[in-house]
Structure formats: structure tokens, C-alpha cells
Short mmCIF file of C-alpha atoms and ligand atoms in Angstrom, two decimals:
data_model
loop_
_atom_site.label_atom_id
_atom_site.label_comp_id
_atom_site.label_asym_id
_atom_site.label_seq_id
_atom_site.Cartn_x
_atom_site.Cartn_y
_atom_site.Cartn_z
CA UNK U 77 129.22 114.85 92.40
CA UNK U 78 126.26 112.49 92.19
CA UNK U 79 123.05 114.52 91.74
CA UNK U 80 119.89 112.43 91.51
CA UNK U 81 116.36 113.58 90.75
CA UNK U 82 114.04 111.08 92.46
CA UNK U 83 110.79 111.49 90.59
CA UNK U 84 107.27 110.06 90.75
CA UNK U 85 103.65 110.84 91.58
CA UNK U 86 102.43 111.55 95.14
CA UNK U 87 102.75 108.39 97.23
CA UNK U 88 105.15 106.65 94.85
CA UNK U 89 107.79 106.27 97.60
CA UNK U 90 110.16 109.19 96.92
CA UNK U 91 110.57 110.10 100.61
CA UNK U 92 110.89 106.46 101.71
CA UNK U 93 113.59 105.66 99.14
CA UNK U 94 115.42 108.98 99.65
CA UNK U 95 116.06 108.08 103.29
CA UNK U 96 117.80 104.86 102.21
CA UNK U 97 119.68 106.43 99.28
CA UNK U 98 121.20 109.27 101.31
CA UNK U 99 122.55 106.74 103.77
CA UNK U 100 124.07 104.47 101.11
CA UNK U 101 125.58 107.18 98.89
CA UNK U 102 126.27 109.91 101.49
CA UNK U 103 124.09 112.48 99.70
CA UNK U 104 122.16 115.49 100.98
CA UNK U 105 118.36 115.10 100.81
CA UNK U 106 116.50 118.13 99.46
CA UNK U 107 112.72 117.62 99.59
CA UNK U 108 110.70 120.71 98.71
CA UNK U 109 107.64 119.13 100.40
CA UNK U 110 109.57 118.68 103.68
CA UNK U 111 111.04 122.19 103.50
CA UNK U 112 107.58 123.67 102.87
CA UNK U 113 106.04 121.68 105.75
CA UNK U 114 108.83 122.94 108.07
CA UNK U 115 108.07 126.53 106.99
CA UNK U 116 104.40 125.88 107.66
CA UNK U 117 105.07 124.44 111.13
CA UNK U 118 107.23 127.49 111.94
CA UNK U 119 104.38 129.72 110.68
CA UNK U 120 106.69 131.79 108.49
CA UNK U 121 105.23 134.07 105.80
CA UNK U 122 106.48 131.60 103.17
CA UNK U 123 104.78 128.74 105.02
CA UNK U 124 101.50 130.63 105.27
CA UNK U 125 101.56 131.42 101.54
CA UNK U 126 102.44 127.80 100.65
CA UNK U 127 99.64 126.36 102.81
CA UNK U 128 97.01 127.93 100.53
CA UNK U 129 98.27 125.75 97.66
CA UNK U 130 99.26 122.61 99.58
CA UNK U 131 95.86 122.24 101.27
CA UNK U 132 94.25 122.01 97.84
CA UNK U 133 96.91 119.77 96.32
CA UNK U 134 98.04 122.52 93.93
CA UNK U 135 101.67 123.41 93.20
CA UNK U 136 103.29 126.25 95.11
CA UNK U 137 104.44 128.95 92.61
CA UNK U 138 107.75 128.23 90.84
CA UNK U 139 109.56 131.35 92.10
CA UNK U 140 108.91 130.33 95.72
CA UNK U 141 110.32 126.79 95.43
CA UNK U 142 113.19 127.75 93.11
CA UNK U 143 114.29 130.44 95.62
CA UNK U 144 114.08 127.88 98.43
CA UNK U 145 116.23 125.32 96.58
CA UNK U 146 118.77 128.00 95.62
CA UNK U 147 119.20 128.90 99.30
CA UNK U 148 119.56 125.23 100.32
CA UNK U 149 122.23 124.62 97.65
CA UNK U 150 124.18 127.62 98.97
CA UNK U 151 123.92 126.36 102.55
CA UNK U 152 125.39 122.96 101.58
CA UNK U 153 128.77 123.90 100.17
CA UNK U 154 131.07 120.90 99.72
CA UNK U 155 129.06 117.67 99.56
CA UNK U 156 129.08 114.35 97.65
CA UNK U 157 125.87 115.29 95.89
CA UNK U 158 122.13 115.76 96.31
CA UNK U 159 118.91 113.80 96.08
CA UNK U 160 116.19 116.08 94.78
CA UNK U 161 112.84 114.72 96.04
CA UNK U 162 109.67 116.39 94.77
CA UNK U 163 111.69 118.93 92.77
CA UNK U 164 111.71 119.80 89.88
CA UNK U 165 107.95 119.58 89.42
CA UNK U 166 107.62 121.79 86.34
CA UNK U 167 109.78 122.28 83.26
CA UNK U 168 110.61 125.81 84.50
CA UNK U 169 111.88 124.32 87.75
CA UNK U 170 114.01 121.81 85.80
CA UNK U 171 115.56 124.66 83.76
CA UNK U 172 116.19 126.70 86.91
CA UNK U 173 117.83 123.72 88.62
CA UNK U 174 120.21 123.23 85.69
CA UNK U 175 121.19 126.91 85.90
CA UNK U 176 121.70 126.76 89.68
CA UNK U 177 123.87 123.63 89.40
CA UNK U 178 125.86 125.01 86.46
CA UNK U 179 126.71 127.98 88.71
CA UNK U 180 128.31 125.44 91.04
CA UNK U 181 130.12 123.62 88.19
CA UNK U 182 127.95 120.54 88.48
CA UNK U 183 124.81 119.05 86.89
CA UNK U 184 122.07 116.44 87.29
CA UNK U 185 123.54 112.96 86.85
CA UNK U 186 120.25 111.15 86.26
CA UNK U 187 116.52 111.12 86.98
CA UNK U 188 115.04 107.91 88.42
CA UNK U 189 111.25 107.83 88.19
CA UNK U 190 109.10 105.54 90.33
CA UNK U 191 106.18 104.08 88.42
CA UNK U 192 103.17 103.11 90.61
CA UNK U 193 99.53 102.55 89.51
CA UNK U 194 96.85 105.07 90.47
CA UNK U 195 94.88 102.83 92.89
CA UNK U 196 98.05 101.91 94.79
CA UNK U 197 98.97 105.61 95.20
CA UNK U 198 95.55 106.47 96.64
CA UNK U 199 95.66 103.47 98.98
CA UNK U 200 99.14 104.37 100.32
CA UNK U 201 98.27 108.03 100.87
CA UNK U 202 94.96 107.31 102.64
CA UNK U 203 96.76 104.79 104.87
CA UNK U 204 99.44 107.31 105.78
CA UNK U 205 96.76 109.96 106.38
CA UNK U 206 95.24 107.82 109.13
CA UNK U 207 98.54 107.60 111.02
CA UNK U 208 100.48 110.79 110.27
CA UNK U 209 97.71 113.36 110.26
CA UNK U 210 99.34 115.01 107.22
CA UNK U 211 96.69 117.51 106.05
CA UNK U 212 96.87 116.74 102.31
CA UNK U 213 96.46 112.97 102.93
CA UNK U 214 93.15 113.32 104.79
CA UNK U 215 90.76 113.87 101.93
CA UNK U 216 90.41 111.66 98.86
CA UNK U 217 89.52 114.65 96.66
CA UNK U 218 92.76 116.45 97.60
CA UNK U 219 94.71 113.23 96.92
CA UNK U 220 93.03 112.85 93.51
CA UNK U 221 93.81 116.49 92.73
CA UNK U 222 97.50 116.00 93.63
CA UNK U 223 97.64 113.09 91.18
CA UNK U 224 95.82 115.14 88.50
CA UNK U 225 98.25 118.03 88.99
CA UNK U 226 101.12 115.54 88.71
CA UNK U 227 99.90 114.30 85.31
CA UNK U 228 99.14 117.80 84.02
CA UNK U 229 102.10 119.86 85.29
CA UNK U 230 104.80 117.51 86.54
CA UNK U 231 104.88 114.49 84.20
CA UNK U 232 106.16 116.68 81.28
CA UNK U 233 109.43 117.03 83.25
CA UNK U 234 110.14 113.43 82.15
CA UNK U 235 110.54 114.64 78.56
CA UNK U 236 113.03 117.27 79.73
CA UNK U 237 115.37 114.60 81.12
CA UNK U 238 114.59 112.04 78.40
CA UNK U 239 115.79 114.56 75.79
CA UNK U 240 119.08 114.74 77.71
CA UNK U 241 119.39 110.93 78.03
CA UNK U 242 119.04 111.12 81.81
CA UNK U 243 115.63 109.48 82.37
CA UNK U 244 115.39 106.01 83.99
CA UNK U 245 111.93 104.57 84.85
CA UNK U 246 111.77 102.13 87.79
CA UNK U 247 108.98 99.78 88.82
CA UNK U 248 107.79 101.31 92.13
CA UNK U 249 105.64 98.35 93.22
CA UNK U 250 107.04 95.71 95.56
CA UNK U 251 108.76 95.71 98.93
CA UNK U 252 110.75 98.79 99.97
CA UNK U 253 113.98 96.77 99.77
CA UNK U 254 113.18 95.40 96.30
CA UNK U 255 112.57 98.90 94.97
CA UNK U 256 115.73 100.16 96.67
CA UNK U 257 117.78 97.45 94.89
CA UNK U 258 116.29 98.48 91.53
CA UNK U 259 117.24 102.12 92.20
CA UNK U 260 120.77 101.25 93.32
CA UNK U 261 121.36 99.11 90.25
CA UNK U 262 120.65 102.08 87.96
CA UNK U 263 122.49 104.64 90.13
CA UNK U 264 125.59 102.41 90.41
CA UNK U 265 125.90 102.41 86.62
CA UNK U 266 126.20 106.24 86.70
CA UNK U 267 128.42 106.87 89.73
P1 AP5 X 252 105.48 116.45 98.65
O1 AP5 X 252 105.81 116.50 100.06
O2 AP5 X 252 106.58 116.39 97.64
O3 AP5 X 252 104.46 115.27 98.47
P2 AP5 X 252 104.07 114.32 97.27
O4 AP5 X 252 104.77 114.48 95.99
O5 AP5 X 252 102.60 114.41 97.25
O6 AP5 X 252 104.67 113.01 97.74
P3 AP5 X 252 104.46 112.24 99.06
O7 AP5 X 252 105.35 112.73 100.16
O8 AP5 X 252 103.02 112.24 99.40
O9 AP5 X 252 104.87 110.81 98.56
P4 AP5 X 252 106.28 110.15 98.25
O10 AP5 X 252 106.42 109.87 96.81
O11 AP5 X 252 107.41 110.89 98.93
O12 AP5 X 252 106.02 108.78 98.97
P5 AP5 X 252 106.40 108.33 100.44
O13 AP5 X 252 107.75 107.73 100.46
O14 AP5 X 252 106.10 109.44 101.40
O15 AP5 X 252 104.58 117.70 98.22
C1 AP5 X 252 103.47 118.13 99.01
C2 AP5 X 252 102.93 119.45 98.45
O16 AP5 X 252 103.95 120.47 98.56
C3 AP5 X 252 102.56 119.45 96.95
O17 AP5 X 252 101.24 119.00 96.74
C4 AP5 X 252 102.74 120.94 96.59
O18 AP5 X 252 101.63 121.70 97.05
C5 AP5 X 252 103.94 121.35 97.42
N1 AP5 X 252 105.22 121.17 96.69
C6 AP5 X 252 106.24 120.32 97.02
N2 AP5 X 252 107.25 120.42 96.13
C7 AP5 X 252 106.86 121.36 95.22
C8 AP5 X 252 107.48 121.88 94.05
N3 AP5 X 252 108.68 121.46 93.63
N4 AP5 X 252 106.79 122.81 93.33
C9 AP5 X 252 105.58 123.24 93.73
N5 AP5 X 252 104.94 122.78 94.84
C10 AP5 X 252 105.59 121.85 95.58
O19 AP5 X 252 105.34 107.13 100.63
C11 AP5 X 252 103.96 107.37 100.73
C12 AP5 X 252 103.36 106.29 101.65
O20 AP5 X 252 103.51 105.02 101.04
C13 AP5 X 252 104.06 106.19 103.02
O21 AP5 X 252 103.12 105.93 104.01
C14 AP5 X 252 105.01 104.99 102.84
O22 AP5 X 252 105.26 104.33 104.05
C15 AP5 X 252 104.25 104.12 101.87
N6 AP5 X 252 105.13 103.33 100.99
C16 AP5 X 252 106.32 103.72 100.45
N7 AP5 X 252 106.84 102.74 99.71
C17 AP5 X 252 105.96 101.71 99.75
C18 AP5 X 252 105.95 100.41 99.17
N8 AP5 X 252 106.94 99.98 98.39
N9 AP5 X 252 104.87 99.61 99.41
C19 AP5 X 252 103.86 100.05 100.21
N10 AP5 X 252 103.82 101.26 100.80
C20 AP5 X 252 104.87 102.09 100.57
#
């Protein structure tokens, strides 16, 4: 199996590139942000609890997202592999993911991390906010908090994969196709 962690700060292009990668490599896309927004739209208890954190740009508690990913892995039995987008976002989530995958006799192949400067992230998210109406893109303070939370709680996950020789940084600035080629070049070396 090919199991890729697509990593990067809010607005770095994880969702955009995931859509292209799943098509090229025939992988299943697991985005915790998308799953949480679907729960929210369906007004489930989980969605209502998650909204309290998402509206402020804070992380939803680990046990909630780990449980969600565990269920999604079980639902997708025999597949070529997964793209994990927006997960893991803490070292505890990274450890839990390794345990979940080991239970299925597989593991993370590599982490590719999109590197994009702060001002570009804010610009992209504000732009999307105007068109999509996504709640956490509407307010510059919430966007700044998401980026702060990324540096404080999520960036340490890089060390987790670096220590296992699975971390590959990618320049996330340029056209969508240019960035896609950079990602494919690294992934193709690990297939
Ligand atoms: P999540 O949905 O994961 O959002 P995020 O990390 O903030 O990332 P985004 O979706 O905003 O950005 P992206 O990197 O996918 O970029 P995209 O391709 O969309 O999480 C939302 C919330 O859910 C979190 O704050 C948290 O509360 C909760 N959550 C989720 N996962 C969690 C977890 N594991 N643990 C705890 N809580 C969790 O692109 C952004 C924009 O830029 C788009 O408009 C796009 O068109 C544009 N764009 C993309 N590429 C380019 C390019 N090359 N040039 C110019 N523009 C571009």
C-alpha cells in the first residue's frame, strides 16, 4: 500500500493537491477537516462539539479525530492506499495512526510537507472565504489563530516523521500543476 501524509499549514494546498493525487495514484482521500464539516452540516452531536473548536481555529480533541479516522479505515477495507490530509495534527495523533495502520499490517510510506510563507497563506484563505463562505476563512483573527495553532501543536509532527526518515519538504509556492509535479517526483521514488 501507498500511504501518504500530506502535511502543511492552513491554506498550503493540501486539499487541492489531494484531489489530483487520489486520481493519479488511485488512493482514498481521508481529510479530517472535510469529515468534520460533513458532521457539522448533518448537525450530528460530533459535529456540534467540533464546531466549538473549529469556529475559533483551535484543534478538535485528539480522541474525537482519532476515533473518526479509525472508523474510516475500517470502512475502506481493500484499497491501494490512503492520502491523509490534515491528519495527524499532533504527535499523539501520529502515534495513534501508526498503531491503527499496524493493526492492518501496513504503515505510513512518507510525509510530504507543503512549505508556503505566512502572507501567502493568509491571502489564499481570505480569498477562498469570499467565495466559499467557509466559516473559519471569514475572519483574519481566526485565520491567524489557525496558523499559530499549526506552529505550536502541529509542526512538531514533522520531527516525528523526520526521526523515521519519512519527511519530505516541498516548495508549496507556484502553479497548482508545478507543485503537483514536485509531489509526484517524491512519491514516485517511494512507490
Ligand atoms: P482543515 O479542513 O484541515 O483546514 P486547514 O488545515 O485549515 O486547511 P485548509 O483546508 O484551509 O487548507 P489546505 O491546506 O487544504 O489548502 P487548500 O487546498 O484548501 O481543518 C479545519 C479545522 O478542522 C481545523 O482548524 C480544526 O479545528 C479541525 N481539524 C481538522 N483536522 C483536525 C485534526 N486532525 N485534529 C484536530 N482538529 C482538526 O487551498 C486553500 C486555498 O488556496 C484554496 O482557495 C485554493 O484554491 C488555493 N490554492 C491552492 N493551491 C494554490 C496555489 N498553488 N496557488 C494559489 N492558490 C492556491
